[in-house]
Amino acid sequence: MKDHEVKALLQETLEDYQLTKKERNELRDLLDNVRGDEQRRALYRSMAFDAAREALAKADAGQRFQVLDWLEGTVKTLHPAENLPAGGKREGAKSYFSPDDNCVGKITEMFGTARASVDVCVFTITDNRIVDAMERAHRRNVQVRVISDDDKAMDAGSDIDRLERMGIPVRVDRSEHHMHHKFAIFDKSKLLTGSYNWTRSASLHNEENFLITTDRDLLKDFTRMFDKLWRDFS
């Protein structure tokens, strides 16, 4: 099958925002024809992200989540378990330490390479460099959602209002306690988490850390927590 035919197949499966069993089997048959050619598989995954991004630009609020579900299922099909190390987890986790490592640069890079979605759950956000990267992702039709703390949202320098004015969905806790998490999920495939608040102080002065991992179990756990908080703070 030629590349343009693969692209057409992906777009066809996206028409109803569902990846049926028959369509999964068609994609698996396609992969059998390129077994061992990881470059070709990567190209097909890139096509899936491109198709999802185009669909997100046209979709309404409800359809956007269907698009993301389609993308998740498609990417999993295009990157099956036999290509993963034992235990079903992807290799790769890297740690970053502030102020020595360029933590803010890595976070902005993650937003720059996001294709479809970023879910942010961070106690306080005041670093304009990160917010600028979030805005650029939002303008590329990446589906960005933000959860933060209500008290910190009122602090001087907080960018929560600015994010809302951009049209990025934001929810904050309304309790007497704090929403103290610091994590973000990029394209449902990479998790960033640690002590690092998204502030200039964290970048320049504080002893902070975060790690980035593709561990499936952790992604599942953090995604579940984000979705729970998103519902709770509605």
Short mmCIF file of C-alpha atoms in Angstrom, two decimals:
data_model
loop_
_atom_site.label_atom_id
_atom_site.label_comp_id
_atom_site.label_asym_id
_atom_site.label_seq_id
_atom_site.Cartn_x
_atom_site.Cartn_y
_atom_site.Cartn_z
CA MET A 1 0.00 0.00 0.00
CA LYS A 2 1.36 3.41 -1.00
CA ASP A 3 1.72 6.24 1.50
CA HIS A 4 -1.17 8.24 0.07
CA GLU A 5 -3.38 5.16 0.37
CA VAL A 6 -2.40 4.77 4.03
CA LYS A 7 -3.29 8.42 4.61
CA ALA A 8 -6.67 7.88 2.97
CA LEU A 9 -7.28 4.79 5.11
CA LEU A 10 -6.56 6.71 8.30
CA GLN A 11 -8.86 9.56 7.29
CA GLU A 12 -11.59 7.06 6.45
CA THR A 13 -11.37 5.45 9.90
CA LEU A 14 -11.66 8.91 11.46
CA GLU A 15 -14.88 9.88 9.67
CA ASP A 16 -17.12 8.53 12.46
CA TYR A 17 -14.56 9.19 15.24
CA GLN A 18 -14.40 5.46 15.99
CA LEU A 19 -11.80 2.81 15.28
CA THR A 20 -13.79 -0.38 14.66
CA LYS A 21 -12.47 -3.90 15.03
CA LYS A 22 -12.45 -4.25 11.25
CA GLU A 23 -10.43 -1.05 10.89
CA ARG A 24 -7.95 -2.20 13.55
CA ASN A 25 -7.45 -5.41 11.62
CA GLU A 26 -6.84 -3.45 8.42
CA LEU A 27 -4.17 -1.41 10.17
CA ARG A 28 -2.57 -4.55 11.59
CA ASP A 29 -2.50 -6.09 8.11
CA LEU A 30 -0.80 -2.92 6.92
CA LEU A 31 1.86 -3.27 9.63
CA ASP A 32 2.52 -6.87 8.61
CA ASN A 33 3.62 -5.53 5.24
CA VAL A 34 6.23 -3.25 6.82
CA ARG A 35 7.37 -5.52 9.67
CA GLY A 36 10.81 -4.44 10.85
CA ASP A 37 10.60 -1.06 9.08
CA GLU A 38 10.31 1.24 12.11
CA GLN A 39 10.82 4.33 9.95
CA ARG A 40 7.71 3.45 7.95
CA ARG A 41 5.73 2.76 11.13
CA ALA A 42 6.80 6.15 12.49
CA LEU A 43 5.60 7.79 9.29
CA TYR A 44 2.19 6.15 9.67
CA ARG A 45 1.94 7.34 13.29
CA SER A 46 2.81 10.86 12.14
CA MET A 47 0.02 10.63 9.56
CA ALA A 48 -2.40 9.68 12.33
CA PHE A 49 -1.41 12.74 14.38
CA ASP A 50 -1.81 14.97 11.32
CA ALA A 51 -5.27 13.57 10.62
CA ALA A 52 -6.30 14.09 14.26
CA ARG A 53 -5.02 17.66 14.27
CA GLU A 54 -7.07 18.47 11.14
CA ALA A 55 -10.15 16.86 12.70
CA LEU A 56 -9.70 18.77 15.97
CA ALA A 57 -9.71 22.06 14.05
CA LYS A 58 -13.21 21.26 12.71
CA ALA A 59 -14.69 19.37 15.65
CA ASP A 60 -17.00 20.73 18.31
CA ALA A 61 -16.25 20.33 22.03
CA GLY A 62 -17.81 16.87 22.31
CA GLN A 63 -16.23 15.56 19.10
CA ARG A 64 -12.74 16.62 20.19
CA PHE A 65 -12.62 13.97 22.90
CA GLN A 66 -13.81 11.39 20.36
CA VAL A 67 -10.96 12.41 18.08
CA LEU A 68 -8.46 11.96 20.91
CA ASP A 69 -9.91 8.52 21.71
CA TRP A 70 -9.54 7.60 18.02
CA LEU A 71 -5.94 8.82 18.06
CA GLU A 72 -5.09 6.83 21.17
CA GLY A 73 -6.50 3.64 19.69
CA THR A 74 -4.82 4.21 16.34
CA VAL A 75 -1.39 4.91 17.82
CA LYS A 76 -1.63 1.82 20.02
CA THR A 77 -2.48 -0.24 16.95
CA LEU A 78 0.41 1.26 15.00
CA HIS A 79 2.80 0.63 17.90
CA PRO A 80 1.75 -2.83 19.09
CA ALA A 81 2.88 -4.60 22.23
CA GLU A 82 5.38 -6.84 20.44
CA ASN A 83 7.50 -3.77 19.77
CA LEU A 84 7.70 -2.93 23.47
CA PRO A 85 10.10 -4.33 26.02
CA ALA A 86 9.03 -7.10 28.41
CA GLY A 87 6.26 -6.04 30.76
CA GLY A 88 4.50 -3.92 28.14
CA LYS A 89 6.22 -0.70 29.11
CA ARG A 90 8.03 1.61 26.80
CA GLU A 91 11.64 2.24 27.45
CA GLY A 92 12.72 5.69 28.45
CA ALA A 93 12.56 7.95 31.44
CA LYS A 94 14.72 10.99 31.98
CA SER A 95 15.17 13.21 35.03
CA TYR A 96 15.76 16.96 35.15
CA PHE A 97 17.00 19.06 38.07
CA SER A 98 16.63 22.79 38.57
CA PRO A 99 18.37 25.19 38.52
CA ASP A 100 21.22 23.31 36.79
CA ASP A 101 19.26 21.72 33.95
CA ASN A 102 17.25 23.75 31.48
CA CYS A 103 13.90 22.66 32.90
CA VAL A 104 11.84 25.46 31.40
CA GLY A 105 13.40 24.78 28.00
CA LYS A 106 12.36 21.14 28.18
CA ILE A 107 8.78 22.00 29.16
CA THR A 108 8.42 24.50 26.32
CA GLU A 109 9.93 21.94 23.95
CA MET A 110 7.30 19.42 25.02
CA PHE A 111 4.54 21.88 24.15
CA GLY A 112 6.28 22.61 20.86
CA THR A 113 6.22 18.97 19.80
CA ALA A 114 2.72 18.13 21.11
CA ARG A 115 0.49 16.96 18.28
CA ALA A 116 -3.02 16.51 19.68
CA SER A 117 -3.46 17.07 23.43
CA VAL A 118 -1.83 18.30 26.63
CA ASP A 119 -3.46 17.92 30.05
CA VAL A 120 -1.81 20.17 32.65
CA CYS A 121 -2.33 19.77 36.39
CA VAL A 122 0.02 22.21 38.14
CA PHE A 123 -0.25 24.03 41.47
CA THR A 124 0.93 27.41 40.20
CA ILE A 125 1.74 28.77 36.73
CA THR A 126 3.51 32.14 36.50
CA ASP A 127 6.35 31.59 33.99
CA ASN A 128 5.38 33.48 30.84
CA ARG A 129 7.79 31.42 28.75
CA ILE A 130 5.77 28.29 29.46
CA VAL A 131 2.46 30.09 28.99
CA ASP A 132 3.66 31.41 25.63
CA ALA A 133 4.43 27.82 24.60
CA MET A 134 0.97 26.75 25.77
CA GLU A 135 -0.59 29.50 23.67
CA ARG A 136 1.36 28.44 20.58
CA ALA A 137 0.20 24.85 21.05
CA HIS A 138 -3.40 26.03 21.51
CA ARG A 139 -3.20 28.02 18.28
CA ARG A 140 -1.99 24.88 16.48
CA ASN A 141 -5.27 23.27 17.56
CA VAL A 142 -3.63 21.13 20.20
CA GLN A 143 -6.31 20.39 22.81
CA VAL A 144 -4.89 21.95 26.00
CA ARG A 145 -6.66 21.64 29.38
CA VAL A 146 -5.44 23.10 32.66
CA ILE A 147 -6.17 22.30 36.30
CA SER A 148 -4.70 24.56 38.98
CA ASP A 149 -5.14 25.74 42.57
CA ASP A 150 -7.75 28.42 43.28
CA ASP A 151 -5.62 30.30 45.82
CA LYS A 152 -2.55 30.37 43.58
CA ALA A 153 -4.68 31.47 40.64
CA MET A 154 -5.31 34.72 42.55
CA ASP A 155 -1.61 35.40 43.22
CA ALA A 156 0.14 38.30 41.55
CA GLY A 157 1.71 37.11 38.33
CA SER A 158 -0.55 34.10 37.94
CA ASP A 159 -1.30 33.33 34.29
CA ILE A 160 -4.54 31.42 34.87
CA ASP A 161 -6.72 34.34 33.75
CA ARG A 162 -4.54 34.80 30.68
CA LEU A 163 -4.97 31.12 29.77
CA GLU A 164 -8.74 31.43 30.10
CA ARG A 165 -8.76 34.52 27.87
CA MET A 166 -6.91 32.51 25.22
CA GLY A 167 -9.80 30.07 25.19
CA ILE A 168 -7.93 27.28 26.98
CA PRO A 169 -10.29 25.35 29.30
CA VAL A 170 -9.25 25.89 32.94
CA ARG A 171 -10.61 24.41 36.15
CA VAL A 172 -9.50 25.13 39.72
CA ASP A 173 -10.34 23.54 43.03
CA ARG A 174 -12.78 25.40 45.28
CA SER A 175 -11.94 23.78 48.58
CA GLU A 176 -10.16 25.13 51.64
CA HIS A 177 -7.26 22.83 50.79
CA HIS A 178 -4.78 22.90 47.91
CA MET A 179 -4.60 21.20 44.53
CA HIS A 180 -0.86 20.60 44.86
CA HIS A 181 -0.08 18.29 41.91
CA LYS A 182 2.57 19.17 39.33
CA PHE A 183 2.19 17.00 36.25
CA ALA A 184 1.31 17.16 32.59
CA ILE A 185 0.35 14.50 30.04
CA PHE A 186 1.41 15.08 26.43
CA ASP A 187 -0.43 13.31 23.60
CA LYS A 188 -1.52 10.62 26.06
CA SER A 189 1.96 9.12 25.64
CA LYS A 190 4.40 11.15 27.79
CA LEU A 191 4.13 12.07 31.44
CA LEU A 192 6.03 14.96 33.06
CA THR A 193 5.87 15.04 36.86
CA GLY A 194 7.91 16.16 39.86
CA SER A 195 8.29 18.95 42.40
CA TYR A 196 8.75 21.64 39.76
CA ASN A 197 6.15 24.44 39.77
CA TRP A 198 5.88 26.35 36.52
CA THR A 199 7.43 29.55 37.89
CA ARG A 200 10.57 31.58 37.26
CA SER A 201 11.72 30.93 40.82
CA ALA A 202 11.63 27.20 40.14
CA SER A 203 13.61 27.78 36.97
CA LEU A 204 16.27 30.12 38.38
CA HIS A 205 16.64 29.53 42.12
CA ASN A 206 14.81 26.60 43.69
CA GLU A 207 16.12 23.07 44.05
CA GLU A 208 13.45 21.26 42.02
CA ASN A 209 13.02 18.20 39.85
CA PHE A 210 10.80 16.48 37.33
CA LEU A 211 10.99 13.39 35.19
CA ILE A 212 9.54 12.51 31.81
CA THR A 213 8.42 8.95 31.22
CA THR A 214 6.44 6.88 28.73
CA ASP A 215 5.58 4.19 31.29
CA ARG A 216 2.10 2.98 30.40
CA ASP A 217 1.04 2.13 33.93
CA LEU A 218 1.99 5.59 35.19
CA LEU A 219 0.28 7.25 32.24
CA LYS A 220 -2.88 5.31 33.01
CA ASP A 221 -2.77 6.29 36.70
CA PHE A 222 -2.11 9.98 36.07
CA THR A 223 -4.70 10.16 33.29
CA ARG A 224 -7.27 8.66 35.63
CA MET A 225 -6.40 11.25 38.29
CA PHE A 226 -6.59 14.14 35.84
CA ASP A 227 -9.99 13.00 34.59
CA LYS A 228 -11.24 12.64 38.16
CA LEU A 229 -10.13 16.15 39.12
CA TRP A 230 -11.56 17.56 35.89
CA ARG A 231 -14.94 16.11 36.82
CA ASP A 232 -14.68 17.12 40.48
CA PHE A 233 -13.80 20.75 39.66
CA SER A 234 -16.51 21.21 37.01
#
